């Protein structure tokens, strides 16, 4: 309705101007109409000026409105009265839009303050910084953890922790590491996790810092407890029969050495008993030596020799290598790998060793089944990391077994050494990767390697 009113007024002004110009043209500058000519000319000029002013009035309103947005000044108010109905309606609408802008801005500022309060009061240290080291945000938890005040550059952290200052600039997005520090004379271990994101075209890094010294000590004590139980079990299994049999052999010998007879004759049966005792002692001693050697191998893994290789090619080679064993046990081994080349930078021999161990374990888990099947699959996860899965359709594992599966010398197999999976986890950690297991009773088991 207002827009039609605006068009009508504009049309009347244009029509009046056209009539005035038409009359002015009809006079044809006659001398007897000179006064009329001058008056009519002034009237035409006045109409042109009023028409331009009328049309520019809306432009001026919009210009003020746009300038307010440009300079973030949402306090501007547009006069509603005395300008005609159309102008009043336009001014009202512009005022409503300005109010909406003010509401959105107030809501945005409230959300910003809300998140700032959360970031400042959260118990985890947060640092955001640019790739050149300039710090954008350092929350209170980070200041307390690092024992610093307000900082401008990441490099300033080198005064309190040289390692942390360097690693924050060197770590790739998604990487984690443990940084040792001294806090008030006490040892602390800071878990650092860095991610990279894009903010208004700039690359910005966000680092989370957390002191996990207490958790590490608890895990260390738990690990020591598990290790001591394993060592006690293995050593006692060997030492107990050694002690018992050596005592029996000594007792047999003392029986004859303590007799008054000048000549002692050992019967064949007694000699055989002593011989069996000594053989058992020797066998258990060899087992104890083998256990110590396996334990030493678990703790002395060489540094990975990195190279770039095709994952699909490696999986096919493993299938070819184990083909006869799988055929002998009547187990089906399937390999799934992407058609395109999937390249991985790692120690090829270590990765091969880990996969062969997992595939053999899977084969042993299903070889008694008539439809035993093992699947070796490579893919990229949601973060474009190479993942390799070894899945079987075997009987699965209990929750208790899964919790202990990576503990050294723990094995679900009767003849298992319990070294393979522990060694595999060590090798994956050397690659800064992970190995995990998923299993349900009756649903099979899947081991997943992430690099």
XYZ file of C-alpha atoms in Angstrom:
451
model
C 0.000 0.000 0.000
C 2.794 2.435 0.939
C 4.764 1.532 -2.161
C 1.718 2.305 -4.373
C 1.302 5.632 -2.555
C 4.951 6.434 -3.253
C 4.528 5.640 -6.954
C 1.380 7.793 -7.175
C 3.100 10.810 -5.643
C 6.074 10.349 -7.932
C 3.789 10.039 -10.953
C 1.920 13.250 -10.024
C 5.185 15.168 -9.665
C 6.428 13.923 -13.024
C 3.062 14.712 -14.644
C 3.018 18.224 -13.188
C 6.559 18.781 -14.405
C 5.619 17.537 -17.879
C 2.597 19.880 -18.049
C 4.735 22.813 -16.961
C 7.349 22.040 -19.593
C 4.600 21.641 -22.213
C 3.088 25.053 -21.386
C 6.550 26.577 -21.369
C 7.138 25.198 -24.846
C 3.810 26.565 -26.108
C 4.639 30.100 -25.034
C 7.615 29.977 -27.433
C 9.417 32.780 -25.627
C 6.915 35.499 -26.692
C 7.783 38.927 -25.341
C 4.261 39.683 -24.164
C 4.459 36.596 -21.945
C 7.913 37.360 -20.555
C 6.674 37.573 -16.963
C 4.764 34.351 -17.318
C 7.784 32.760 -18.976
C 10.078 33.697 -16.104
C 7.592 32.561 -13.487
C 6.900 29.318 -15.273
C 10.630 28.644 -15.732
C 11.217 29.167 -12.030
C 8.273 26.887 -11.307
C 9.782 24.167 -13.527
C 13.141 24.488 -11.794
C 11.423 24.289 -8.427
C 9.598 21.129 -9.479
C 12.841 19.570 -10.719
C 14.552 20.399 -7.412
C 11.621 19.061 -5.367
C 11.505 15.890 -7.478
C 15.231 15.284 -7.012
C 14.949 15.972 -3.288
C 11.955 13.662 -3.049
C 13.816 10.869 -4.812
C 17.089 11.415 -2.927
C 15.323 11.359 0.412
C 15.103 7.553 0.215
C 18.711 7.328 -0.954
C 19.820 9.422 2.026
C 17.957 7.109 4.373
C 19.604 4.036 2.853
C 23.017 5.739 2.886
C 22.692 6.487 6.614
C 21.545 2.896 7.157
C 24.482 1.392 5.241
C 26.988 3.682 6.983
C 25.620 2.541 10.335
C 26.215 -1.080 9.349
C 29.665 -0.276 7.955
C 30.826 1.363 11.201
C 28.942 -1.044 13.526
C 26.845 1.826 14.863
C 23.463 0.305 15.560
C 22.310 3.203 17.746
C 21.198 5.203 14.679
C 17.482 6.065 14.677
C 15.491 7.246 11.670
C 12.859 9.992 12.125
C 9.375 8.615 11.565
C 7.114 11.715 11.489
C 6.646 14.611 9.020
C 8.049 12.940 5.879
C 4.991 11.471 4.292
C 3.470 8.056 4.766
C 5.964 6.229 2.522
C 8.982 7.760 4.231
C 7.497 7.047 7.647
C 6.978 3.383 6.759
C 10.505 3.119 5.366
C 11.969 4.767 8.474
C 10.000 2.379 10.693
C 11.270 -0.671 8.779
C 14.856 0.573 8.913
C 14.517 1.147 12.663
C 13.203 -2.418 13.036
C 16.175 -3.777 11.071
C 18.557 -1.756 13.267
C 16.913 -3.252 16.355
C 17.405 -6.744 14.909
C 21.065 -5.966 14.287
C 21.386 -4.773 17.882
C 19.746 -7.955 19.181
C 21.977 -10.201 17.046
C 25.058 -8.261 18.131
C 24.071 -8.454 21.799
C 23.411 -12.197 21.463
C 26.747 -12.703 19.717
C 28.589 -10.768 22.433
C 26.768 -12.758 25.126
C 27.816 -16.045 23.479
C 31.387 -14.772 23.137
C 31.530 -13.797 26.807
C 29.982 -17.144 27.743
C 32.629 -19.107 25.850
C 35.399 -16.858 27.170
C 34.274 -17.577 30.728
C 34.216 -21.325 29.985
C 37.689 -21.238 28.404
C 39.114 -19.231 31.300
C 37.596 -21.468 33.990
C 38.122 -24.872 32.380
C 40.670 -27.050 34.154
C 42.641 -27.862 30.995
C 45.250 -25.415 29.732
C 44.396 -23.886 26.345
C 46.765 -21.950 24.068
C 45.805 -20.670 20.627
C 48.558 -19.233 18.475
C 49.501 -18.523 14.885
C 52.127 -20.472 12.975
C 54.638 -17.644 13.551
C 54.279 -18.156 17.320
C 52.145 -15.116 18.198
C 49.712 -16.076 20.974
C 46.016 -15.278 20.536
C 44.700 -16.845 23.746
C 46.267 -18.165 26.944
C 43.697 -19.240 29.523
C 44.092 -19.211 33.306
C 44.694 -22.966 33.554
C 47.589 -22.708 31.083
C 49.106 -19.778 33.004
C 48.879 -21.712 36.265
C 50.212 -24.914 34.719
C 53.166 -23.196 33.041
C 53.679 -20.702 35.892
C 53.677 -17.704 33.567
C 51.798 -14.437 33.160
C 50.449 -12.982 29.953
C 52.609 -13.990 26.976
C 52.788 -12.636 23.443
C 54.962 -15.298 21.773
C 55.205 -19.082 22.140
C 58.986 -18.679 22.130
C 58.706 -17.007 25.561
C 57.765 -20.411 27.009
C 61.350 -21.541 26.469
C 62.268 -19.626 29.634
C 60.189 -22.034 31.753
C 60.150 -25.099 29.478
C 62.529 -25.095 26.493
C 61.113 -28.381 25.213
C 57.490 -27.187 25.266
C 58.276 -23.914 23.490
C 59.946 -25.797 20.641
C 57.441 -28.643 20.379
C 54.403 -26.356 20.119
C 55.835 -25.005 16.859
C 57.074 -28.376 15.585
C 54.128 -30.692 16.305
C 51.872 -31.528 13.367
C 48.104 -31.172 13.591
C 46.614 -34.074 15.553
C 49.923 -35.054 17.186
C 50.276 -35.725 20.904
C 53.316 -35.867 23.122
C 54.364 -35.927 26.764
C 56.557 -33.046 27.967
C 58.405 -33.361 31.304
C 58.506 -30.206 33.453
C 59.421 -29.066 36.934
C 56.644 -27.428 38.953
C 57.668 -25.915 42.268
C 60.523 -28.381 42.479
C 58.368 -31.416 41.667
C 58.355 -33.509 38.513
C 55.335 -33.098 36.239
C 54.394 -34.629 32.909
C 52.333 -32.412 30.623
C 50.190 -34.046 27.944
C 50.188 -31.796 24.860
C 47.696 -32.189 22.003
C 47.852 -29.828 19.012
C 45.272 -29.325 16.267
C 45.324 -26.834 13.405
C 42.353 -24.935 12.006
C 41.644 -22.096 9.611
C 40.322 -18.820 11.046
C 39.461 -16.035 8.583
C 42.035 -17.363 6.153
C 44.811 -17.649 8.771
C 46.235 -20.945 10.027
C 45.701 -21.076 13.781
C 46.851 -23.788 16.175
C 45.077 -24.844 19.334
C 47.085 -26.683 21.978
C 45.577 -28.347 25.046
C 47.827 -28.891 28.066
C 47.101 -31.202 30.981
C 49.209 -32.388 33.888
C 48.742 -36.163 33.972
C 51.502 -36.911 36.481
C 49.065 -38.431 38.999
C 47.400 -40.602 36.347
C 50.808 -41.704 35.060
C 51.933 -42.686 38.549
C 48.750 -44.693 39.073
C 49.183 -46.440 35.716
C 52.856 -47.018 36.472
C 52.043 -48.661 39.794
C 49.340 -50.737 38.106
C 51.778 -51.776 35.360
C 54.431 -52.677 37.918
C 51.875 -54.747 39.823
C 50.864 -56.632 36.671
C 54.487 -57.142 35.667
C 55.474 -58.402 39.109
C 52.559 -60.846 39.104
C 53.589 -62.133 35.668
C 57.253 -62.413 36.646
C 56.357 -64.106 39.917
C 54.127 -66.592 38.131
C 56.674 -67.450 35.427
C 59.678 -67.605 37.748
C 57.865 -69.624 40.412
C 56.693 -72.095 37.763
C 60.357 -72.794 37.010
C 61.999 -72.305 40.404
C 59.534 -74.431 42.424
C 60.192 -77.715 40.559
C 63.921 -76.915 40.424
C 64.004 -76.466 44.190
C 61.851 -79.526 44.867
C 63.723 -81.849 42.498
C 67.171 -80.684 43.577
C 66.183 -81.323 47.197
C 64.968 -84.818 46.274
C 68.197 -85.562 44.404
C 70.287 -84.335 47.331
C 68.253 -86.451 49.716
C 68.818 -89.549 47.563
C 72.546 -88.901 47.462
C 72.743 -88.199 51.213
C 70.975 -91.501 51.876
C 73.993 -93.316 50.459
C 76.751 -90.966 51.588
C 75.595 -91.167 55.212
C 75.657 -94.994 55.350
C 78.373 -96.870 57.285
C 79.030 -99.262 54.466
C 82.442 -98.909 52.941
C 81.096 -99.397 49.472
C 77.825 -97.935 48.312
C 76.133 -99.379 45.296
C 73.403 -97.282 43.576
C 70.648 -99.257 42.028
C 69.699 -98.523 38.390
C 66.228 -97.387 39.464
C 67.652 -94.830 41.885
C 70.121 -93.595 39.275
C 67.265 -93.155 36.824
C 65.320 -91.131 39.409
C 68.285 -88.834 39.981
C 68.822 -88.530 36.219
C 65.188 -87.561 35.663
C 65.450 -84.968 38.411
C 68.516 -83.443 36.805
C 66.878 -83.474 33.355
C 63.811 -81.700 34.712
C 66.015 -79.172 36.481
C 67.882 -78.582 33.225
C 64.650 -78.235 31.233
C 63.109 -75.764 33.675
C 66.383 -73.827 33.796
C 66.330 -73.578 30.002
C 62.722 -72.374 30.189
C 63.717 -69.725 32.711
C 66.577 -68.565 30.475
C 64.203 -68.451 27.489
C 61.737 -66.388 29.520
C 64.466 -63.892 30.453
C 65.575 -63.640 26.807
C 61.999 -63.025 25.651
C 61.592 -60.345 28.293
C 64.829 -58.725 27.142
C 63.638 -58.777 23.524
C 60.439 -57.036 24.602
C 62.384 -54.138 26.115
C 65.099 -53.748 23.449
C 63.287 -53.045 20.178
C 65.426 -51.254 17.620
C 64.455 -47.836 16.240
C 62.184 -48.038 13.156
C 63.862 -47.532 9.780
C 61.283 -45.439 7.970
C 60.517 -45.861 4.274
C 57.548 -45.220 1.994
C 55.775 -48.291 0.638
C 52.488 -49.479 -0.855
C 50.185 -50.961 1.805
C 48.177 -53.034 -0.681
C 51.338 -54.647 -2.009
C 52.421 -55.555 1.539
C 49.065 -57.191 2.304
C 49.205 -59.263 -0.879
C 52.747 -60.407 -0.022
C 51.597 -61.518 3.435
C 48.750 -63.507 1.891
C 51.190 -65.200 -0.483
C 53.602 -65.932 2.377
C 50.947 -67.568 4.577
C 48.945 -69.229 1.795
C 50.196 -72.770 2.492
C 49.619 -72.522 6.256
C 46.054 -71.326 5.731
C 45.420 -74.054 3.171
C 46.759 -76.671 5.598
C 44.390 -75.459 8.326
C 41.538 -75.039 5.805
C 41.046 -71.377 6.695
C 40.081 -68.755 4.102
C 42.307 -65.637 4.029
C 40.882 -62.604 2.221
C 42.682 -59.322 1.459
C 40.884 -56.027 0.820
C 42.884 -52.965 -0.188
C 41.997 -49.809 -2.146
C 42.523 -49.805 -5.887
C 44.578 -46.620 -5.791
C 48.040 -46.701 -4.266
C 47.863 -46.286 -0.491
C 51.310 -45.212 0.649
C 52.535 -45.472 4.231
C 55.723 -44.129 5.792
C 56.862 -46.700 8.361
C 59.335 -49.495 9.042
C 58.130 -52.059 6.506
C 59.656 -55.080 8.247
C 58.143 -54.088 11.612
C 54.683 -53.574 10.118
C 55.001 -56.905 8.329
C 56.024 -58.620 11.579
C 53.038 -57.155 13.441
C 50.587 -58.164 10.701
C 51.969 -61.696 10.371
C 51.607 -62.172 14.130
C 48.003 -60.908 14.081
C 47.052 -62.961 11.022
C 48.542 -66.146 12.526
C 46.696 -65.517 15.794
C 43.456 -65.095 13.844
C 44.120 -68.321 11.931
C 44.679 -70.237 15.175
C 41.450 -68.783 16.576
C 39.303 -70.133 13.711
C 41.152 -73.226 12.448
C 38.800 -75.586 14.297
C 35.752 -74.026 12.620
C 34.487 -75.471 9.318
C 33.915 -71.966 7.915
C 36.961 -70.246 9.412
C 37.736 -66.943 7.719
C 40.308 -64.182 8.241
C 40.041 -60.753 6.600
C 43.037 -58.450 6.120
C 41.761 -54.980 5.181
C 43.398 -51.559 4.593
C 41.561 -48.229 4.425
C 41.750 -44.527 5.286
C 39.841 -43.255 8.323
C 37.969 -39.955 8.642
C 41.266 -38.143 9.328
C 42.944 -39.707 6.256
C 45.128 -41.941 8.428
C 46.095 -45.390 7.171
C 44.298 -48.147 9.078
C 44.837 -51.891 8.737
C 42.343 -54.335 10.238
C 42.737 -58.067 10.902
C 39.306 -59.610 11.491
C 38.195 -63.193 12.086
C 34.882 -64.964 12.612
C 36.150 -66.950 15.576
C 34.655 -67.437 19.048
C 35.630 -63.945 20.244
C 37.022 -62.908 23.626
C 35.656 -62.008 27.030
C 35.948 -58.487 28.472
C 38.494 -59.793 30.980
C 40.678 -61.278 28.228
C 40.543 -58.058 26.180
C 41.665 -56.049 29.220
C 44.760 -58.266 29.615
C 45.526 -59.154 26.000
C 48.433 -56.697 25.667
C 50.048 -57.508 29.029
C 53.446 -59.207 28.528
C 53.325 -63.017 28.861
C 49.527 -63.117 29.053
C 48.101 -65.515 26.486
C 44.731 -67.081 25.760
C 46.492 -69.974 23.992
C 47.833 -72.997 25.851
C 51.199 -72.906 24.072
C 51.357 -69.131 23.653
C 54.276 -67.093 24.976
C 52.246 -63.913 25.511
C 54.961 -61.841 23.820
C 53.527 -61.247 20.332
C 50.809 -58.698 21.104
C 52.959 -56.844 23.642
C 55.715 -56.627 21.051
C 53.197 -55.444 18.441
C 51.988 -52.637 20.718
C 55.571 -51.553 21.370
C 56.271 -51.410 17.636
C 53.112 -49.400 16.959
C 54.057 -46.909 19.672
C 57.454 -46.469 18.041
C 55.489 -45.465 14.911
C 53.322 -43.094 17.005
C 50.405 -45.326 16.080
C 47.925 -47.435 18.016
C 46.706 -51.019 18.098
C 43.263 -51.794 19.502
C 40.968 -54.802 19.735
C 37.212 -55.199 19.348
C 35.562 -58.501 20.181
C 32.348 -60.114 21.356
C 31.762 -63.702 22.337
C 30.477 -65.561 19.311
C 30.983 -62.522 17.038
C 34.675 -62.783 16.181
C 37.607 -60.465 16.867
C 39.083 -57.472 15.041
C 42.517 -55.941 15.645
C 42.909 -52.424 14.246
C 46.215 -50.675 13.504
C 46.156 -46.869 13.106
C 49.218 -45.035 11.784
